mmCIF file of C-alpha atoms in Angstrom:
data_model
loop_
_atom_site.group_PDB
_atom_site.id
_atom_site.type_symbol
_atom_site.label_atom_id
_atom_site.label_comp_id
_atom_site.label_asym_id
_atom_site.label_seq_id
_atom_site.Cartn_x
_atom_site.Cartn_y
_atom_site.Cartn_z
ATOM 1 C CA UNK K 1 31.452 25.001 -20.814
ATOM 2 C CA UNK K 2 29.909 28.774 -20.332
ATOM 3 C CA UNK K 3 26.818 26.653 -21.079
ATOM 4 C CA UNK K 4 24.358 27.267 -19.162
ATOM 5 C CA UNK K 5 22.998 24.150 -17.697
ATOM 6 C CA UNK K 6 19.317 25.796 -16.409
ATOM 7 C CA UNK K 7 18.583 25.912 -19.757
ATOM 8 C CA UNK K 8 19.275 22.730 -21.003
ATOM 9 C CA UNK K 9 16.317 20.437 -21.233
ATOM 10 C CA UNK K 10 19.001 17.441 -21.597
ATOM 11 C CA UNK K 11 19.655 18.031 -17.824
ATOM 12 C CA UNK K 12 17.849 17.161 -15.055
ATOM 13 C CA UNK K 13 18.083 19.457 -12.143
ATOM 14 C CA UNK K 14 17.421 17.231 -9.068
ATOM 15 C CA UNK K 15 16.199 18.219 -5.412
ATOM 16 C CA UNK K 16 19.471 16.311 -3.881
ATOM 17 C CA UNK K 17 17.984 15.958 -0.123
ATOM 18 C CA UNK K 18 20.892 16.700 2.661
ATOM 19 C CA UNK K 19 22.566 14.416 4.485
ATOM 20 C CA UNK K 20 22.173 14.906 7.993
ATOM 21 C CA UNK K 21 18.405 14.905 7.085
ATOM 22 C CA UNK K 22 17.933 11.100 6.018
ATOM 23 C CA UNK K 23 20.056 10.695 10.220
ATOM 24 C CA UNK K 24 17.385 13.501 12.088
ATOM 25 C CA UNK K 25 14.400 11.560 10.722
ATOM 26 C CA UNK K 26 15.885 7.725 10.589
ATOM 27 C CA UNK K 27 16.691 9.079 14.289
ATOM 28 C CA UNK K 28 13.121 10.365 14.861
ATOM 29 C CA UNK K 29 11.640 7.241 13.663
ATOM 30 C CA UNK K 30 13.595 5.322 15.616
ATOM 31 C CA UNK K 31 12.550 6.982 18.735
ATOM 32 C CA UNK K 32 9.429 6.907 18.050
ATOM 33 C CA UNK K 33 9.177 3.043 17.346
ATOM 34 C CA UNK K 34 10.251 2.975 21.286
ATOM 35 C CA UNK K 35 7.831 5.547 22.485
ATOM 36 C CA UNK K 36 4.949 3.044 20.777
ATOM 37 C CA UNK K 37 6.631 0.339 22.974
ATOM 38 C CA UNK K 38 6.966 2.601 25.917
ATOM 39 C CA UNK K 39 3.340 4.054 25.344
ATOM 40 C CA UNK K 40 2.092 -0.024 25.189
ATOM 41 C CA UNK K 41 3.575 -0.382 29.060
ATOM 42 C CA UNK K 42 0.593 1.839 29.865
ATOM 43 C CA UNK K 43 -2.086 0.358 27.822
ATOM 44 C CA UNK K 44 -4.480 -1.103 30.969
ATOM 45 C CA UNK K 45 -4.096 2.699 32.521
ATOM 46 C CA UNK K 46 -4.822 4.040 29.285
ATOM 47 C CA UNK K 47 -7.848 1.813 28.661
ATOM 48 C CA UNK K 48 -9.890 2.863 24.821
ATOM 49 C CA UNK K 49 -6.934 5.547 24.613
ATOM 50 C CA UNK K 50 -4.557 2.691 24.072
ATOM 51 C CA UNK K 51 -5.646 2.729 20.318
ATOM 52 C CA UNK K 52 -5.700 5.424 19.168
ATOM 53 C CA UNK K 53 -2.950 7.068 20.958
ATOM 54 C CA UNK K 54 -0.484 3.345 18.555
ATOM 55 C CA UNK K 55 -1.787 4.125 15.887
ATOM 56 C CA UNK K 56 -1.417 8.276 15.863
ATOM 57 C CA UNK K 57 2.613 7.808 17.015
ATOM 58 C CA UNK K 58 2.394 5.077 13.206
ATOM 59 C CA UNK K 59 0.281 8.048 11.611
ATOM 60 C CA UNK K 60 3.472 10.167 12.228
ATOM 61 C CA UNK K 61 6.127 7.968 11.316
ATOM 62 C CA UNK K 62 4.086 7.575 8.409
ATOM 63 C CA UNK K 63 4.063 10.700 7.557
ATOM 64 C CA UNK K 64 8.119 11.470 8.646
ATOM 65 C CA UNK K 65 8.708 8.345 6.005
ATOM 66 C CA UNK K 66 6.255 10.227 2.604
ATOM 67 C CA UNK K 67 7.762 13.197 3.473
ATOM 68 C CA UNK K 68 11.144 12.616 3.428
ATOM 69 C CA UNK K 69 12.405 9.212 2.485
ATOM 70 C CA UNK K 70 9.704 9.330 -0.495
ATOM 71 C CA UNK K 71 10.786 12.824 -1.005
ATOM 72 C CA UNK K 72 6.414 13.812 -1.251
ATOM 73 C CA UNK K 73 7.410 17.312 0.376
ATOM 74 C CA UNK K 74 9.302 18.497 -2.547
ATOM 75 C CA UNK K 75 7.777 16.159 -4.802
ATOM 76 C CA UNK K 76 5.489 17.978 -7.891
ATOM 77 C CA UNK K 77 1.589 18.808 -7.155
ATOM 78 C CA UNK K 78 0.270 16.030 -8.700
ATOM 79 C CA UNK K 79 2.026 13.920 -7.763
ATOM 80 C CA UNK K 80 0.832 15.250 -4.016
ATOM 81 C CA UNK K 81 -2.450 14.595 -4.960
ATOM 82 C CA UNK K 82 -2.507 11.384 -7.086
ATOM 83 C CA UNK K 83 -0.825 10.480 -2.874
ATOM 84 C CA UNK K 84 -3.894 12.241 -1.112
ATOM 85 C CA UNK K 85 -6.375 10.938 -3.720
ATOM 86 C CA UNK K 86 -5.260 7.696 -2.054
ATOM 87 C CA UNK K 87 -6.022 8.810 1.245
ATOM 88 C CA UNK K 88 -9.198 10.793 0.409
ATOM 89 C CA UNK K 89 -10.523 6.914 -1.003
ATOM 90 C CA UNK K 90 -9.497 4.823 2.207
ATOM 91 C CA UNK K 91 -11.085 7.357 4.828
ATOM 92 C CA UNK K 92 -14.510 6.278 1.900
ATOM 93 C CA UNK K 93 -13.771 2.906 2.596
ATOM 94 C CA UNK K 94 -13.257 3.159 6.303
ATOM 95 C CA UNK K 95 -16.445 5.794 6.492
ATOM 96 C CA UNK K 96 -18.755 4.217 5.121
ATOM 97 C CA UNK K 97 -18.292 0.756 6.656
ATOM 98 C CA UNK K 98 -18.140 2.089 10.413
ATOM 99 C CA UNK K 99 -21.269 4.257 9.445
ATOM 100 C CA UNK K 100 -22.612 0.282 8.270
ATOM 101 C CA UNK K 101 -21.287 -1.253 11.905
ATOM 102 C CA UNK K 102 -22.580 1.735 13.915
ATOM 103 C CA UNK K 103 -25.946 1.410 12.185
ATOM 104 C CA UNK K 104 -26.427 -2.343 11.778
ATOM 105 C CA UNK K 105 -29.273 -3.844 13.889
ATOM 106 C CA UNK K 106 -28.111 -7.690 15.191
ATOM 107 C CA UNK K 107 -30.464 -10.463 13.845
ATOM 108 C CA UNK K 108 -29.910 -13.722 15.130
ATOM 109 C CA UNK K 109 -31.092 -16.384 12.483
ATOM 110 C CA UNK K 110 -33.747 -18.537 14.319
ATOM 111 C CA UNK K 111 -32.335 -22.143 12.910
ATOM 112 C CA UNK I 1 39.365 11.644 -17.182
ATOM 113 C CA UNK I 2 37.156 14.410 -15.787
ATOM 114 C CA UNK I 3 35.670 14.014 -12.595
ATOM 115 C CA UNK I 4 31.629 14.695 -12.864
ATOM 116 C CA UNK I 5 31.917 18.255 -10.478
ATOM 117 C CA UNK I 6 31.504 21.141 -13.503
ATOM 118 C CA UNK I 7 29.705 19.382 -16.073
ATOM 119 C CA UNK I 8 27.503 17.182 -16.576
ATOM 120 C CA UNK I 9 30.230 15.301 -19.435
ATOM 121 C CA UNK I 10 30.806 12.103 -19.084
ATOM 122 C CA UNK I 11 26.723 11.488 -17.150
ATOM 123 C CA UNK I 12 23.884 12.607 -19.744
ATOM 124 C CA UNK I 13 20.056 11.827 -18.740
ATOM 125 C CA UNK I 14 19.461 10.416 -21.898
ATOM 126 C CA UNK I 15 16.020 12.429 -23.212
ATOM 127 C CA UNK I 16 13.883 9.918 -24.959
ATOM 128 C CA UNK I 17 12.759 11.210 -27.417
ATOM 129 C CA UNK I 18 9.133 11.745 -26.471
ATOM 130 C CA UNK I 19 9.836 13.912 -23.418
ATOM 131 C CA UNK I 20 10.613 17.691 -23.643
ATOM 132 C CA UNK I 21 13.183 17.993 -20.675
ATOM 133 C CA UNK I 22 14.821 15.682 -18.796
ATOM 134 C CA UNK I 23 13.240 17.328 -15.358
ATOM 135 C CA UNK I 24 9.527 15.699 -17.724
ATOM 136 C CA UNK I 25 11.155 12.316 -17.750
ATOM 137 C CA UNK I 26 12.244 12.464 -15.114
ATOM 138 C CA UNK I 27 9.278 13.081 -12.457
ATOM 139 C CA UNK I 28 7.014 11.117 -15.446
ATOM 140 C CA UNK I 29 8.332 8.043 -14.221
ATOM 141 C CA UNK I 30 8.029 8.482 -10.924
ATOM 142 C CA UNK I 31 4.304 9.638 -11.448
ATOM 143 C CA UNK I 32 3.909 5.731 -12.948
ATOM 144 C CA UNK I 33 5.877 4.660 -9.336
ATOM 145 C CA UNK I 34 3.113 6.943 -7.768
ATOM 146 C CA UNK I 35 0.204 5.366 -9.156
ATOM 147 C CA UNK I 36 0.699 2.056 -8.344
ATOM 148 C CA UNK I 37 1.674 2.932 -4.809
ATOM 149 C CA UNK I 38 -2.337 4.324 -4.491
ATOM 150 C CA UNK I 39 -2.812 1.374 -5.672
ATOM 151 C CA UNK I 40 -0.795 -0.389 -3.321
ATOM 152 C CA UNK I 41 -2.661 1.826 -0.295
ATOM 153 C CA UNK I 42 -5.663 0.653 -1.497
ATOM 154 C CA UNK I 43 -4.993 -2.596 -1.040
ATOM 155 C CA UNK I 44 -3.895 -3.321 2.061
ATOM 156 C CA UNK I 45 -6.477 -0.420 3.253
ATOM 157 C CA UNK I 46 -9.275 -2.920 2.284
ATOM 158 C CA UNK I 47 -7.707 -5.517 4.271
ATOM 159 C CA UNK I 48 -7.271 -3.429 7.421
ATOM 160 C CA UNK I 49 -11.263 -2.702 6.974
ATOM 161 C CA UNK I 50 -11.817 -5.882 7.525
ATOM 162 C CA UNK I 51 -9.430 -6.349 10.768
ATOM 163 C CA UNK I 52 -11.283 -3.698 12.425
ATOM 164 C CA UNK I 53 -14.840 -4.562 11.424
ATOM 165 C CA UNK I 54 -14.224 -8.045 12.662
ATOM 166 C CA UNK I 55 -12.088 -6.812 15.182
ATOM 167 C CA UNK I 56 -15.266 -4.975 16.426
ATOM 168 C CA UNK I 57 -17.621 -8.065 16.273
ATOM 169 C CA UNK I 58 -15.025 -10.241 17.764
ATOM 170 C CA UNK I 59 -13.371 -8.110 20.374
ATOM 171 C CA UNK I 60 -11.935 -11.134 22.559
ATOM 172 C CA UNK I 61 -11.669 -13.315 20.581
ATOM 173 C CA UNK I 62 -8.900 -10.796 18.949
ATOM 174 C CA UNK I 63 -7.474 -9.815 22.640
ATOM 175 C CA UNK I 64 -6.231 -14.160 22.859
ATOM 176 C CA UNK I 65 -5.246 -13.809 19.300
ATOM 177 C CA UNK I 66 -3.130 -11.178 19.870
ATOM 178 C CA UNK I 67 -1.635 -12.810 23.385
ATOM 179 C CA UNK I 68 0.393 -14.865 21.339
ATOM 180 C CA UNK I 69 2.037 -12.851 19.454
ATOM 181 C CA UNK I 70 5.400 -12.285 20.826
ATOM 182 C CA UNK I 71 5.716 -8.433 20.686
ATOM 183 C CA UNK I 72 9.740 -8.497 20.575
ATOM 184 C CA UNK I 73 9.990 -9.795 17.528
ATOM 185 C CA UNK I 74 8.051 -6.768 16.008
ATOM 186 C CA UNK I 75 9.563 -4.450 17.376
ATOM 187 C CA UNK I 76 12.943 -5.649 16.653
ATOM 188 C CA UNK I 77 11.594 -6.004 12.888
ATOM 189 C CA UNK I 78 10.132 -2.618 12.974
ATOM 190 C CA UNK I 79 13.904 -1.533 13.876
ATOM 191 C CA UNK I 80 15.553 -3.184 11.343
ATOM 192 C CA UNK I 81 12.735 -2.038 8.769
ATOM 193 C CA UNK I 82 12.994 1.193 9.749
ATOM 194 C CA UNK I 83 17.491 0.657 9.104
ATOM 195 C CA UNK I 84 16.842 -0.352 5.498
ATOM 196 C CA UNK I 85 14.408 2.062 4.494
ATOM 197 C CA UNK I 86 17.359 4.699 5.927
ATOM 198 C CA UNK I 87 20.198 2.941 3.628
ATOM 199 C CA UNK I 88 17.698 2.783 0.999
ATOM 200 C CA UNK I 89 17.013 7.249 0.923
ATOM 201 C CA UNK I 90 20.776 7.481 1.482
ATOM 202 C CA UNK I 91 21.873 5.217 -1.555
ATOM 203 C CA UNK I 92 19.460 7.443 -3.528
ATOM 204 C CA UNK I 93 21.401 10.347 -2.440
ATOM 205 C CA UNK I 94 24.548 8.766 -3.291
ATOM 206 C CA UNK I 95 24.004 8.111 -6.463
ATOM 207 C CA UNK I 96 23.024 11.891 -7.186
ATOM 208 C CA UNK I 97 26.909 12.448 -5.846
ATOM 209 C CA UNK I 98 28.323 10.196 -8.336
ATOM 210 C CA UNK I 99 28.894 8.132 -5.029
ATOM 211 C CA UNK I 100 28.859 5.125 -6.613
ATOM 212 C CA UNK I 101 30.792 2.817 -3.534
ATOM 213 C CA UNK I 102 28.917 3.938 -0.953
ATOM 214 C CA UNK I 103 25.892 3.732 -2.695
ATOM 215 C CA UNK I 104 26.392 -0.407 -3.628
ATOM 216 C CA UNK I 105 27.350 -0.719 0.263
ATOM 217 C CA UNK I 106 23.768 0.884 0.851
ATOM 218 C CA UNK I 107 22.411 -0.650 -0.912
ATOM 219 C CA UNK I 108 23.639 -3.683 0.365
ATOM 220 C CA UNK I 109 22.931 -2.773 3.711
ATOM 221 C CA UNK I 110 19.090 -3.060 2.608
ATOM 222 C CA UNK I 111 19.510 -6.102 1.384
ATOM 223 C CA UNK I 112 20.801 -7.764 4.455
ATOM 224 C CA UNK I 113 18.507 -5.980 6.932
ATOM 225 C CA UNK I 114 15.707 -7.338 4.388
ATOM 226 C CA UNK I 115 16.600 -11.084 4.654
ATOM 227 C CA UNK I 116 17.273 -10.557 8.793
ATOM 228 C CA UNK I 117 13.297 -9.304 8.619
ATOM 229 C CA UNK I 118 12.086 -12.126 6.535
ATOM 230 C CA UNK I 119 14.456 -14.451 8.889
ATOM 231 C CA UNK I 120 12.978 -12.939 11.852
ATOM 232 C CA UNK I 121 9.663 -14.043 10.380
ATOM 233 C CA UNK I 122 10.096 -17.540 9.894
ATOM 234 C CA UNK I 123 11.011 -18.341 12.888
ATOM 235 C CA UNK I 124 7.528 -16.116 14.199
ATOM 236 C CA UNK I 125 5.317 -18.537 11.949
ATOM 237 C CA UNK I 126 7.782 -21.978 12.778
ATOM 238 C CA UNK I 127 7.051 -21.126 16.185
ATOM 239 C CA UNK I 128 3.207 -20.938 15.347
ATOM 240 C CA UNK I 129 3.103 -23.673 12.966
ATOM 241 C CA UNK I 130 4.768 -25.727 15.891
ATOM 242 C CA UNK I 131 1.902 -24.601 18.412
ATOM 243 C CA UNK I 132 -1.280 -25.376 15.714
ATOM 244 C CA UNK I 133 -1.624 -21.779 15.112
ATOM 245 C CA UNK I 134 -2.696 -22.385 11.429
ATOM 246 C CA UNK I 135 -5.016 -19.871 10.242
ATOM 247 C CA UNK I 136 -9.169 -20.315 9.405
ATOM 248 C CA UNK I 137 -10.092 -23.981 9.567
ATOM 249 C CA UNK I 138 -6.827 -25.728 9.399
ATOM 250 C CA UNK I 139 -6.034 -24.181 12.854
ATOM 251 C CA UNK I 140 -6.552 -26.631 15.732
ATOM 252 C CA UNK I 141 -8.462 -25.993 18.545
ATOM 253 C CA UNK I 142 -8.095 -28.263 20.717
ATOM 254 C CA UNK I 143 -4.009 -28.404 20.542
ATOM 255 C CA UNK I 144 -4.325 -24.525 21.266
ATOM 256 C CA UNK I 145 -6.720 -24.967 24.041
ATOM 257 C CA UNK I 146 -8.730 -22.161 22.148
ATOM 258 C CA UNK I 147 -10.966 -20.497 23.927
ATOM 259 C CA UNK I 148 -12.999 -18.806 20.865
ATOM 260 C CA UNK I 149 -13.587 -21.965 18.278
ATOM 261 C CA UNK I 150 -13.044 -18.859 15.381
ATOM 262 C CA UNK I 151 -10.318 -18.059 16.423
ATOM 263 C CA UNK I 152 -8.810 -19.285 13.260
ATOM 264 C CA UNK I 153 -10.770 -16.022 12.052
ATOM 265 C CA UNK I 154 -7.484 -14.551 13.582
ATOM 266 C CA UNK I 155 -4.851 -15.966 12.655
ATOM 267 C CA UNK I 156 -6.284 -15.490 8.490
ATOM 268 C CA UNK I 157 -5.780 -11.985 8.936
ATOM 269 C CA UNK I 158 -2.175 -12.202 10.633
ATOM 270 C CA UNK I 159 -1.486 -14.067 8.378
ATOM 271 C CA UNK I 160 -2.468 -12.763 5.118
ATOM 272 C CA UNK I 161 -1.199 -9.356 6.155
ATOM 273 C CA UNK I 162 2.597 -10.392 7.415
ATOM 274 C CA UNK I 163 2.210 -12.845 4.676
ATOM 275 C CA UNK I 164 1.332 -10.319 1.821
ATOM 276 C CA UNK I 165 3.527 -7.752 3.152
ATOM 277 C CA UNK I 166 6.474 -10.554 3.400
ATOM 278 C CA UNK I 167 5.646 -11.336 -0.271
ATOM 279 C CA UNK I 168 6.135 -7.633 -1.117
ATOM 280 C CA UNK I 169 9.593 -7.673 1.007
ATOM 281 C CA UNK I 170 10.726 -10.891 -1.113
ATOM 282 C CA UNK I 171 9.884 -8.496 -4.415
ATOM 283 C CA UNK I 172 12.431 -5.668 -2.894
ATOM 284 C CA UNK I 173 14.345 -7.892 -2.325
ATOM 285 C CA UNK I 174 14.500 -8.834 -5.842
ATOM 286 C CA UNK I 175 14.912 -4.886 -7.169
ATOM 287 C CA UNK I 176 17.168 -3.202 -4.913
ATOM 288 C CA UNK I 177 19.493 -6.324 -5.468
ATOM 289 C CA UNK I 178 19.140 -5.631 -9.353
ATOM 290 C CA UNK I 179 19.501 -1.944 -9.409
ATOM 291 C CA UNK I 180 22.923 -2.953 -6.956
ATOM 292 C CA UNK I 181 23.923 -4.881 -9.782
ATOM 293 C CA UNK I 182 22.900 -2.094 -11.703
ATOM 294 C CA UNK I 183 24.756 0.944 -9.811
ATOM 295 C CA UNK I 184 27.804 -1.430 -9.693
ATOM 296 C CA UNK I 185 27.508 -1.883 -13.784
ATOM 297 C CA UNK I 186 27.653 2.147 -13.764
ATOM 298 C CA UNK I 187 24.573 2.523 -15.024
ATOM 299 C CA UNK I 188 22.694 4.933 -12.621
ATOM 300 C CA UNK I 189 24.636 8.415 -12.330
ATOM 301 C CA UNK I 190 23.775 12.082 -11.416
ATOM 302 C CA UNK I 191 21.858 11.973 -14.505
ATOM 303 C CA UNK I 192 19.915 8.746 -14.380
ATOM 304 C CA UNK I 193 18.891 6.721 -11.228
ATOM 305 C CA UNK I 194 14.713 6.783 -11.928
ATOM 306 C CA UNK I 195 14.731 2.892 -11.341
ATOM 307 C CA UNK I 196 16.328 3.421 -8.302
ATOM 308 C CA UNK I 197 13.622 6.024 -6.940
ATOM 309 C CA UNK I 198 11.270 3.738 -8.217
ATOM 310 C CA UNK I 199 12.325 0.756 -5.852
ATOM 311 C CA UNK I 200 12.791 3.213 -3.153
ATOM 312 C CA UNK I 201 9.734 4.324 -3.626
ATOM 313 C CA UNK I 202 8.309 0.530 -2.641
ATOM 314 C CA UNK I 203 10.429 -0.475 -0.437
ATOM 315 C CA UNK I 204 9.295 2.465 2.029
ATOM 316 C CA UNK I 205 5.815 1.601 1.513
ATOM 317 C CA UNK I 206 6.558 -1.362 2.439
ATOM 318 C CA UNK I 207 8.280 -0.127 5.217
ATOM 319 C CA UNK I 208 4.724 2.151 5.495
ATOM 320 C CA UNK I 209 2.719 -0.359 5.873
ATOM 321 C CA UNK I 210 4.741 -2.455 8.759
ATOM 322 C CA UNK I 211 4.734 0.666 11.026
ATOM 323 C CA UNK I 212 0.583 0.689 10.772
ATOM 324 C CA UNK I 213 0.501 -3.519 11.088
ATOM 325 C CA UNK I 214 2.760 -4.162 13.916
ATOM 326 C CA UNK I 215 1.081 -1.396 16.366
ATOM 327 C CA UNK I 216 -1.879 -3.564 15.120
ATOM 328 C CA UNK I 217 -1.112 -6.688 15.308
ATOM 329 C CA UNK I 218 1.436 -6.881 17.958
ATOM 330 C CA UNK I 219 0.215 -4.343 20.439
ATOM 331 C CA UNK I 220 -3.249 -3.224 20.547
ATOM 332 C CA UNK I 221 -4.231 -7.177 19.051
#
């Protein structure tokens, strides 16, 4: 078959992630889960930093899943845009609620 | 019988007439799933905002609620779910290389992990019900010995977040089973696997949500 598959509209040209990459990502995810629990042992010392540290590790884990397991790293620009839009609206939701909370004057009902 | 190493002889992409190329058909299918994932992120995002809001309003009450959760259960479930995400990802890799038997094994492992997750969840819920830790007004404040009268609010969030996530896990079990059966039937190969890719994306989102739920509910509280 001398046919050039690169020009054939009926042939799919997938991006195949090497198995080793999946192994590395899975290992990193396991490691970061252990790190989450390990860091939590020091939550008294960290005080108000305990929650941001835990969520920062979660964010790194989420990025690994999104980029490699969900293949967003090698995906089309449109799909990356769709995903980014989701987080823009999420940030809007969090941001406006945070402003509301920070500026609210506590009032107590006389009833 | 030829193997599929040189040409894509036996396996064709079956391009539907409204698509120009197989690649376009593939990315269109994936784009639809990504739009669906967007709604998932925003749905859970809204509940997270609610949690943060009330957590700021009643920090001591949320701390009291979080104390009753066993982080070891959540930790084991996190590992189980990450492993299932890994097996889901490699199943697609196997299908892309026409190693369907290995793909079936990977998909079966994913279903098994999802089932283990739900069994652990069942024991967690069972324990909470036993202690009288129900959501909202159903919380047995006397039996629990609650320090805060509104402790039911915390468990309202706990059951809503883990419950909605659990429903996603069960739907995932159904969808992955469907992919497994179709892989056994020989529907998927190096030129066609969009359903598995889509279900995979859904399953990774389920994993992703749990990655945030675990520190939120079990650790930080």
